[in-house]
Structures are given as C-alpha cells and as structure tokens.
Amino acid sequence: MSTQVGELGPVSRSSNWRTPAVIILCGCAIGMLGFGPRSALGFFVQPMSHEFAWGRDVFGLAIAFQNLLWGLGQPIAGAVADRFGLFRVMCVGALLYAGGLLLMRYSSTPLSLNVGAGVMVGFGLAGCSFNLVLSAFSKLLPAEKRGLALGAGTAAGSFGQFLFAPIGVALIDNFGWQQALTVFGFLMLLIIPLSLALSTPPVASAANAAPADEQTFTKALSEAFGHRSYVLLVLGFFTCGFQLAFITVHLPAFLVDRGISTQVGGWVIAAIGLFNMIGSLSVGYLQNSLPKRYILSVIYFTRALATLAFISFPITPFSAIAFGAVSGLTWLSTVPPTSALVALMFGTRWLATLYGFAFVSHQVGGFLGVWLGGIVFEKYGSYTPIWWLSVLFGVLSALINLPIVEKPVQRAVAQPA
C-alpha cells in the first residue's frame, strides 16, 4: 500500500484519494468561493443606501465590523483547526457566511445589517476563508509544492474577486440586490463538501509528532510575540488590510462620484482580481529564490506609487482600470510570503494560529480603512485624506519589512537527564 508522509504522519488508506492535486484544486475552489462575495459587497453600498436612506458611514461601519471580526476570529479558528482538525471549522464558517449574507438580504435597519454583513459574515470568513486553506496546504503538501500552492490558493481568491464582481453587478442590475445576496448565500454552502479534501487530523491522532510539534499554544504565542521579525511582519500587514478594505468597499462609489459607470467599476474590481492571479502566482514562484522581505517591501512601495499616480491625474475609465490592474498585481500577493515567513520562523504546528494573529493586524487595518472612509466622506464629501493616508502607510510598511530576518527561530534543545 502506498502512503503519503507529511508532518502530520502517514495518510491512511481511506485518505488516498486526497492527492496533492485534489487538495490544491479543492482548496483553490474554497478560496474562490470564500473571497468572491465579500469582495463584491462594495456594489451593494449605493442600492441599499438609496433604498433605506442610509449614509455611506452606515454601510461602512458594518463592513468595518466584518473586517475586524474576521481578523479577531481568525486566530481562534486557526487554533481550533490546529488542535481539532480543519473540517469542523470550515463547516461552521460556511454556515455562518451563508447565513450572514441571507440576513443581509433581509436587513432594513443598521442593526440587522451589522449583525448579518458584520458579525456573521466576519466570523464566517474566519472559519472558511483562504487563510485556513493556506495553512492546510502547508500541513498536507510536500515542502517542494508549498510555495506554488500558496500562490495558487491566493490567486484563487483573486479569481473569485474577478468572477463575482461582474456577476454581482449583473445580478443587481437584472434581479435586484436582494436576489443577488440570496444567490451568493447559497453558493457558500458548496464550501462544506469541498473542505473534506483539506481535513486535517486532531493533534491527539497525529502519529510520530516531532518534539518541536509538541509546543503548547501559550508557548507558541510567547515565542512569536517575543520575536522581533514576527512583530515587524505583523505591523507591516496592517497596511495591507487598510488599503484592500478601503478600495474594495469605497472605490465603486468613488468612481460613480466622478462620473464613471457602475459597470466600469465592476470591471475595475474584476481587473484587480484578474491581475492578482498573475501577481500571487508570480510571488509564489519568486519567493522560492528571492528574499521574502524584499518581495514584501517592493509590493508595499508599488502600491503607494500606484495610489499616488491614481489620485494625481484625472479619473477616467482607462485610468481606473489601469489602477485596478497595477493594484491587482500587488493585491493579495503579500499573503504567500507572509504565510511562508511565519512557517519558516516557527514551523507548521501552530501555523494557522500564528498567521491568524498576523491577520488580526491586517483586519484592524481593514476596519479602519472602511470605517474612516465612510466617516471622512460623510464629513468632507471626499475620500482624499484616506487616499493620502494609504500612500503613507504603504511607504512605512515598505520600510518596516526590510529588517526582517528570514531564518527559523532558535529553540533550546532538551538535554538528557
């Protein structure tokens, strides 16, 4: 009988159908489904705001809560998946995600919008997003396949953005925003059967665990947050969340304010997703041969330059799509090197947990990007201060990542009695 051997031990006969190709394919499908609807939520701002006479700050606060709770829930979901296995976490996440979108469909008050789009979708994303997919790839796949698989998993999330943005616009235009959210909600249930391929065993059933893998949860956290390079990585990741969330939610309305049609806005978001497939796959390949800290620094600095150029010239359909293309190349391409650096420093035993804490920083940035965007617009009638803040954060993160040391953490070796 042939077996596959990984860090979690031999794969049993009943799991032989889970070849690397099947794991990657199902993981990419989950990444696509999980990232797609939430990346299209910006197109619901105007129809829902017009119907219920809400300001953009109302919708912005709900999506800000979504980003924050996704971040806060990620290390919890990661810790549960690391300890008890991935499948249960994915199932709960998919059900919460679907339920949140359906509750959003029936929302008529800011409170119900915050519960559906904010709380339920936020915690749902923590349980079934591409972040857990990437941790499963690192645990289930051979080392030589991980780099490209991490890039492919991230690119799949971008393909979801590319796919769901025009689909969302078309559904809203032809059937209304309520029906669009209903379709999105039921599609999230497909994550449940797909997650069978990514199922990881509970720690207690993992055979032949290495001594390093016996590290406790509290010791893993203490080690990580006492490690200077991990702290720098976490701080830099804040900018990624701030920029991505602000653009995802507020860019469609920003373009409409400047006379650009909603359809063009849909293709701008789609262009971001399309070009991020190229960016994520390229970074997944390049990180095997180039220092990951330099890759991250270049990504953040490129984003700052792209934003500066975008707001410095007249906004046209061409400039908007060009901005989407350049942004797309750097959109989620921070994720493969960030995840890989965490795995390199600390191993894969608590990878989902430690990457989850890094993701908290990302989502705190996302919360502020969405929330401040809504508040600033309602007060000043313009997003200009937030665009400039995005440029500043991009430059700072480019500098913060440079001192990161790319090597495993030094652990004390137990001495024989």
Coordinates of C-alpha atoms in Angstrom, one line a residue:
M1 CA 0.0 0.0 0.0
S2 CA 1.4 3.4 -0.9
T3 CA 1.2 6.2 1.6
Q4 CA 1.9 9.9 1.7
V5 CA 4.0 11.1 4.6
G6 CA 3.9 14.6 5.9
E7 CA 4.4 16.5 9.1
L8 CA 1.2 15.0 10.4
G9 CA 2.2 11.5 9.7
P10 CA 1.2 8.9 7.1
V11 CA -2.0 9.4 5.3
S12 CA -4.4 6.4 5.8
R13 CA -5.8 4.2 3.1
S14 CA -9.1 6.0 3.3
S15 CA -7.4 9.3 2.5
N16 CA -5.5 8.1 -0.6
W17 CA -7.9 9.9 -2.8
R18 CA -6.5 13.2 -1.4
T19 CA -3.6 13.5 -3.8
P20 CA -1.7 16.9 -3.8
A21 CA -3.7 17.8 -7.0
V22 CA -7.1 17.2 -5.3
I23 CA -6.0 19.1 -2.2
I24 CA -4.9 22.1 -4.2
L25 CA -7.9 22.0 -6.5
C26 CA -10.4 21.9 -3.7
G27 CA -8.5 24.4 -1.6
C28 CA -8.5 26.8 -4.6
A29 CA -12.2 26.4 -5.1
I30 CA -12.8 27.2 -1.4
G31 CA -10.6 30.3 -1.7
M32 CA -12.5 31.4 -4.8
L33 CA -15.9 31.0 -3.1
G34 CA -14.9 32.5 0.2
F35 CA -13.3 35.6 -1.2
G36 CA -15.7 36.3 -4.1
P37 CA -18.9 37.6 -2.4
R38 CA -17.2 39.8 0.2
S39 CA -15.1 41.4 -2.5
A40 CA -18.3 42.4 -4.3
L41 CA -20.1 43.9 -1.3
G42 CA -19.0 47.4 -2.4
F43 CA -21.6 47.3 -5.2
F44 CA -24.4 47.0 -2.6
V45 CA -23.5 50.3 -0.9
Q46 CA -25.4 52.5 -3.2
P47 CA -28.6 50.4 -3.8
M48 CA -29.0 49.7 -0.1
S49 CA -28.2 53.2 0.9
H50 CA -30.7 54.7 -1.5
E51 CA -33.4 52.3 -0.5
F52 CA -33.1 52.8 3.2
A53 CA -31.8 56.4 3.2
W54 CA -28.5 55.5 4.8
G55 CA -25.3 57.4 4.7
R56 CA -22.2 55.6 3.5
D57 CA -20.9 55.6 7.0
V58 CA -23.7 53.1 8.0
F59 CA -22.7 50.5 5.4
G60 CA -19.0 51.3 6.0
L61 CA -19.4 50.5 9.7
A62 CA -21.0 47.2 9.0
I63 CA -18.2 46.1 6.7
A64 CA -15.6 47.6 9.1
F65 CA -17.0 45.3 11.8
Q66 CA -16.8 42.4 9.3
N67 CA -13.1 43.1 8.7
L68 CA -12.4 43.4 12.4
L69 CA -14.3 40.3 13.5
W70 CA -12.8 38.3 10.6
G71 CA -9.4 39.3 12.0
L72 CA -10.3 38.7 15.6
G73 CA -11.9 35.3 14.8
Q74 CA -9.0 34.1 12.6
P75 CA -6.6 33.1 15.4
I76 CA -9.4 31.4 17.2
A77 CA -10.5 29.5 14.1
G78 CA -6.8 28.7 13.4
A79 CA -6.2 27.4 17.0
V80 CA -9.3 25.2 16.8
A81 CA -8.3 23.9 13.4
D82 CA -4.7 23.3 14.6
R83 CA -6.0 21.4 17.7
F84 CA -9.1 19.6 16.5
G85 CA -8.8 19.5 12.7
L86 CA -10.0 21.7 9.8
F87 CA -13.2 20.2 8.6
R88 CA -15.5 21.2 11.5
V89 CA -14.2 24.8 11.4
M90 CA -14.8 25.1 7.7
C91 CA -18.4 23.8 8.1
V92 CA -19.3 26.2 10.8
G93 CA -17.6 29.1 8.9
A94 CA -19.5 28.3 5.7
L95 CA -22.9 28.2 7.5
L96 CA -22.2 31.5 9.3
Y97 CA -21.1 33.1 6.0
A98 CA -24.2 31.9 4.1
G99 CA -26.5 32.9 7.0
G100 CA -24.9 36.4 7.2
L101 CA -25.4 37.0 3.5
L102 CA -29.1 35.9 3.7
L103 CA -29.7 38.1 6.8
M104 CA -28.1 41.0 5.0
R105 CA -30.6 40.3 2.2
Y106 CA -33.5 41.0 4.7
S107 CA -31.8 43.8 6.5
S108 CA -33.8 47.0 6.8
T109 CA -32.1 48.6 9.8
P110 CA -28.4 49.4 10.6
L111 CA -28.6 46.9 13.5
S112 CA -29.6 43.9 11.2
L113 CA -27.0 45.0 8.6
N114 CA -24.3 45.0 11.3
V115 CA -25.3 41.5 12.6
G116 CA -25.6 40.0 9.1
A117 CA -22.9 41.7 7.0
G118 CA -20.7 42.5 10.0
V119 CA -20.8 39.8 12.7
M120 CA -21.9 36.7 10.9
V121 CA -20.0 37.2 7.7
G122 CA -17.0 38.3 9.6
F123 CA -16.8 35.2 11.8
G124 CA -17.9 33.1 8.9
L125 CA -14.9 34.3 6.9
A126 CA -12.6 33.5 9.8
G127 CA -13.7 29.9 9.6
C128 CA -13.7 29.2 5.8
S129 CA -11.5 31.8 4.1
F130 CA -8.3 31.2 2.1
N131 CA -6.3 31.8 5.3
L132 CA -7.1 28.3 6.6
V133 CA -6.7 26.9 3.1
L134 CA -3.1 28.1 3.1
S135 CA -2.4 26.6 6.5
A136 CA -3.9 23.3 5.3
F137 CA -1.6 23.4 2.2
S138 CA 1.4 23.9 4.4
K139 CA 0.5 20.9 6.5
L140 CA -0.7 18.5 3.9
L141 CA 1.6 19.1 0.9
P142 CA 5.2 18.2 0.5
A143 CA 7.6 21.1 1.1
E144 CA 8.6 21.4 -2.6
K145 CA 5.0 22.0 -3.6
R146 CA 4.1 24.5 -0.9
G147 CA 5.4 27.7 -2.4
L148 CA 3.5 27.4 -5.7
A149 CA 0.4 26.1 -3.9
L150 CA 0.3 29.1 -1.5
G151 CA 0.5 31.3 -4.6
A152 CA -2.3 29.3 -6.3
G153 CA -4.5 29.4 -3.3
T154 CA -4.1 33.2 -3.0
A155 CA -4.7 33.6 -6.8
A156 CA -7.9 31.5 -6.5
G157 CA -9.2 34.1 -4.0
S158 CA -8.4 36.8 -6.6
F159 CA -10.2 34.7 -9.3
G160 CA -13.2 34.8 -7.0
Q161 CA -13.0 38.6 -7.0
F162 CA -12.6 38.7 -10.8
L163 CA -15.6 36.4 -11.2
F164 CA -18.0 37.7 -8.5
A165 CA -17.6 41.4 -9.2
P166 CA -19.2 41.5 -12.7
I167 CA -21.6 38.7 -11.6
G168 CA -22.7 40.8 -8.7
V169 CA -23.2 43.9 -10.8
A170 CA -25.2 41.8 -13.4
L171 CA -27.4 40.2 -10.7
I172 CA -28.1 43.6 -9.0
D173 CA -28.9 45.2 -12.4
N174 CA -31.2 42.4 -13.6
F175 CA -32.7 40.9 -10.4
G176 CA -32.1 43.4 -7.6
W177 CA -29.7 43.4 -4.7
Q178 CA -31.8 41.1 -2.6
Q179 CA -31.7 38.3 -5.1
A180 CA -28.0 38.8 -5.6
L181 CA -27.3 38.3 -1.9
T182 CA -29.6 35.2 -1.9
V183 CA -27.5 33.6 -4.7
F184 CA -24.3 34.5 -3.0
G185 CA -25.5 33.0 0.2
F186 CA -26.4 29.6 -1.2
L187 CA -23.2 29.4 -3.2
M188 CA -21.3 29.5 0.1
L189 CA -22.7 26.1 1.1
L190 CA -20.5 24.5 -1.6
I191 CA -17.5 25.1 0.8
I192 CA -18.7 22.3 3.1
P193 CA -18.2 19.3 0.7
L194 CA -15.0 20.8 -0.7
S195 CA -13.4 21.1 2.7
L196 CA -13.4 17.3 3.1
A197 CA -10.2 17.3 0.9
L198 CA -8.5 19.7 3.3
S199 CA -9.4 17.8 6.5
T200 CA -6.5 17.6 9.0
P201 CA -6.5 15.2 11.9
P202 CA -6.8 16.3 15.6
V203 CA -3.4 16.6 17.3
A204 CA -4.1 13.6 19.5
S205 CA -4.3 11.4 16.4
A206 CA -1.3 12.7 14.7
A207 CA 1.4 10.0 14.6
N208 CA 5.1 10.4 15.1
A209 CA 4.9 14.0 16.1
A210 CA 8.3 15.7 16.2
P211 CA 9.3 17.2 19.6
A212 CA 9.0 20.7 18.2
D213 CA 5.4 19.9 17.3
E214 CA 4.6 19.3 21.0
Q215 CA 4.9 23.0 21.7
T216 CA 1.9 24.4 23.7
F217 CA -0.4 27.1 22.5
T218 CA 0.8 29.6 25.1
K219 CA 4.5 28.9 24.5
A220 CA 3.9 29.3 20.7
L221 CA 2.3 32.8 21.2
S222 CA 5.0 33.8 23.7
E223 CA 7.8 32.8 21.3
A224 CA 6.2 34.5 18.3
F225 CA 5.4 37.9 20.0
G226 CA 8.9 37.9 21.6
H227 CA 10.4 37.5 18.1
R228 CA 11.3 40.9 16.5
S229 CA 10.9 39.8 12.9
Y230 CA 7.4 38.4 13.6
V231 CA 6.3 41.7 15.2
L232 CA 7.6 43.6 12.2
L233 CA 5.8 41.3 9.8
V234 CA 2.6 41.8 11.8
L235 CA 2.9 45.6 11.8
G236 CA 3.5 45.7 8.1
F237 CA 0.5 43.5 7.4
F238 CA -1.7 46.3 8.9
T239 CA -1.2 48.4 5.8
C240 CA -2.3 45.6 3.5
G241 CA -5.7 45.4 5.3
F242 CA -6.2 49.1 5.4
Q243 CA -5.6 49.5 1.6
L244 CA -7.5 46.5 0.4
A245 CA -10.6 47.0 2.5
F246 CA -10.9 50.7 1.7
I247 CA -10.6 50.1 -2.0
T248 CA -12.9 47.1 -2.0
V249 CA -15.8 48.9 -0.3
H250 CA -15.4 52.6 -1.3
L251 CA -13.8 52.5 -4.8
P252 CA -17.0 51.7 -6.7
A253 CA -18.8 54.6 -5.1
F254 CA -15.7 56.8 -5.5
L255 CA -15.8 56.1 -9.3
V256 CA -19.5 56.8 -9.6
D257 CA -19.0 60.2 -7.8
R258 CA -16.6 61.0 -10.6
G259 CA -19.0 60.1 -13.4
I260 CA -17.7 56.5 -14.0
S261 CA -20.5 54.0 -14.5
T262 CA -21.1 51.1 -12.1
Q263 CA -20.3 48.7 -14.9
V264 CA -16.8 50.1 -15.3
G265 CA -16.5 50.0 -11.5
G266 CA -17.3 46.3 -11.7
W267 CA -14.6 45.7 -14.3
V268 CA -12.1 47.7 -12.2
I269 CA -12.7 45.3 -9.2
A270 CA -12.6 42.4 -11.7
A271 CA -9.3 43.7 -13.1
I272 CA -7.8 43.7 -9.6
G273 CA -8.8 40.1 -9.2
L274 CA -7.5 39.1 -12.6
F275 CA -4.1 40.7 -12.3
N276 CA -3.7 39.5 -8.7
M277 CA -3.8 35.9 -10.0
I278 CA -0.7 36.8 -12.0
G279 CA 0.8 38.6 -9.0
S280 CA 0.1 35.9 -6.5
L281 CA 1.3 33.1 -8.7
S282 CA 4.4 35.1 -9.6
V283 CA 5.2 35.8 -6.0
G284 CA 4.5 32.2 -5.0
Y285 CA 7.2 31.2 -7.5
L286 CA 9.7 34.0 -6.8
Q287 CA 9.6 33.5 -3.0
N288 CA 11.5 30.2 -3.5
S289 CA 14.5 32.1 -4.9
L290 CA 14.3 35.7 -3.6
P291 CA 14.2 37.1 0.0
K292 CA 10.6 37.3 1.1
R293 CA 11.2 40.6 3.0
Y294 CA 12.3 42.3 -0.2
I295 CA 9.3 41.0 -2.1
L296 CA 7.0 42.4 0.6
S297 CA 8.8 45.8 0.6
V298 CA 8.5 46.1 -3.2
I299 CA 4.8 45.2 -3.0
Y300 CA 4.0 47.9 -0.4
F301 CA 6.1 50.6 -2.2
T302 CA 4.5 49.7 -5.6
R303 CA 1.0 50.1 -4.0
A304 CA 2.0 53.5 -2.7
L305 CA 3.2 54.7 -6.1
A306 CA 0.1 53.4 -7.9
T307 CA -2.2 55.2 -5.5
L308 CA -0.2 58.4 -5.7
A309 CA -0.4 58.3 -9.6
F310 CA -4.2 57.4 -9.5
I311 CA -5.2 60.4 -7.4
S312 CA -2.8 62.8 -9.0
F313 CA -4.4 62.7 -12.5
P314 CA -8.0 63.0 -13.8
I315 CA -10.1 59.9 -13.2
T316 CA -11.2 58.2 -16.5
P317 CA -12.4 54.7 -17.3
F318 CA -8.9 53.9 -18.6
S319 CA -7.0 55.3 -15.6
A320 CA -9.5 53.4 -13.2
I321 CA -8.9 50.1 -15.0
A322 CA -5.2 50.7 -15.2
F323 CA -5.1 51.4 -11.4
G324 CA -7.1 48.2 -10.9
A325 CA -4.5 46.2 -13.0
V326 CA -1.5 47.6 -11.1
S327 CA -3.2 47.2 -7.7
G328 CA -4.1 43.7 -8.7
L329 CA -0.5 42.7 -9.2
T330 CA 0.1 43.6 -5.6
W331 CA -3.3 42.9 -4.1
L332 CA -3.1 39.6 -2.2
S333 CA 0.5 38.9 -3.2
T334 CA 1.5 39.8 0.3
V335 CA -0.1 36.7 1.6
P336 CA 2.2 33.9 0.3
P337 CA 5.4 35.5 1.6
T338 CA 3.8 36.5 4.9
S339 CA 2.4 32.9 5.4
A340 CA 5.7 31.4 4.3
L341 CA 7.7 33.6 6.7
V342 CA 5.6 32.5 9.6
A343 CA 6.1 28.9 8.6
L344 CA 9.8 29.4 8.1
M345 CA 10.3 31.1 11.5
F346 CA 8.1 28.8 13.7
G347 CA 7.2 25.6 11.7
T348 CA 3.7 24.5 10.7
R349 CA 2.5 23.1 14.1
W350 CA 0.8 26.4 15.1
L351 CA 0.8 28.0 11.6
A352 CA -2.9 28.7 11.4
T353 CA -2.8 30.3 14.8
L354 CA 0.2 32.4 14.3
Y355 CA -0.8 33.5 10.8
G356 CA -4.2 34.2 12.3
F357 CA -2.7 36.7 14.8
A358 CA -0.8 38.4 12.0
F359 CA -4.2 38.5 10.2
V360 CA -5.7 40.4 13.2
S361 CA -3.3 43.3 12.4
H362 CA -4.4 43.0 8.7
Q363 CA -8.1 43.2 9.6
V364 CA -7.7 46.0 12.2
G365 CA -6.2 47.9 9.2
G366 CA -9.2 46.9 7.2
F367 CA -11.6 48.0 9.9
L368 CA -10.0 51.5 10.0
G369 CA -9.8 51.7 6.2
V370 CA -13.5 51.1 5.7
W371 CA -14.8 52.9 8.8
L372 CA -12.6 56.0 8.3
G373 CA -13.5 56.1 4.6
G374 CA -17.2 56.3 5.4
I375 CA -16.7 58.9 8.2
V376 CA -14.4 61.1 6.2
F377 CA -16.7 61.1 3.2
E378 CA -19.8 62.0 5.2
K379 CA -17.9 64.8 6.9
Y380 CA -15.9 66.2 4.0
G381 CA -17.7 64.8 0.9
S382 CA -14.4 63.4 -0.3
Y383 CA -12.1 60.4 0.2
T384 CA -8.9 62.4 -0.5
P385 CA -7.5 62.2 3.1
I386 CA -7.8 58.4 3.1
W387 CA -6.1 58.1 -0.2
W388 CA -3.1 60.0 1.1
L389 CA -3.1 58.0 4.3
S390 CA -2.9 54.9 2.2
V391 CA 0.1 56.2 0.4
L392 CA 1.8 57.0 3.8
F393 CA 1.1 53.5 5.2
G394 CA 2.5 51.9 2.0
V395 CA 5.8 53.7 2.3
L396 CA 6.0 52.9 6.1
S397 CA 5.3 49.2 5.5
A398 CA 7.9 49.0 2.7
L399 CA 10.5 50.2 5.3
I400 CA 9.2 48.0 8.2
N401 CA 9.7 44.8 6.3
L402 CA 13.3 45.4 5.4
P403 CA 14.9 44.4 8.7
I404 CA 13.1 41.0 8.9
V405 CA 15.4 38.1 9.5
E406 CA 14.5 35.0 7.4
K407 CA 15.5 32.0 9.4
P408 CA 14.0 29.6 11.9
V409 CA 13.7 30.7 15.5
Q410 CA 16.3 29.3 17.8
R411 CA 14.8 26.9 20.3
A412 CA 16.5 25.4 23.3
V413 CA 17.2 21.7 22.9
A414 CA 16.2 19.5 25.7
Q415 CA 19.2 17.9 27.4
P416 CA 19.1 14.2 28.7
A417 CA 18.8 13.7 32.4

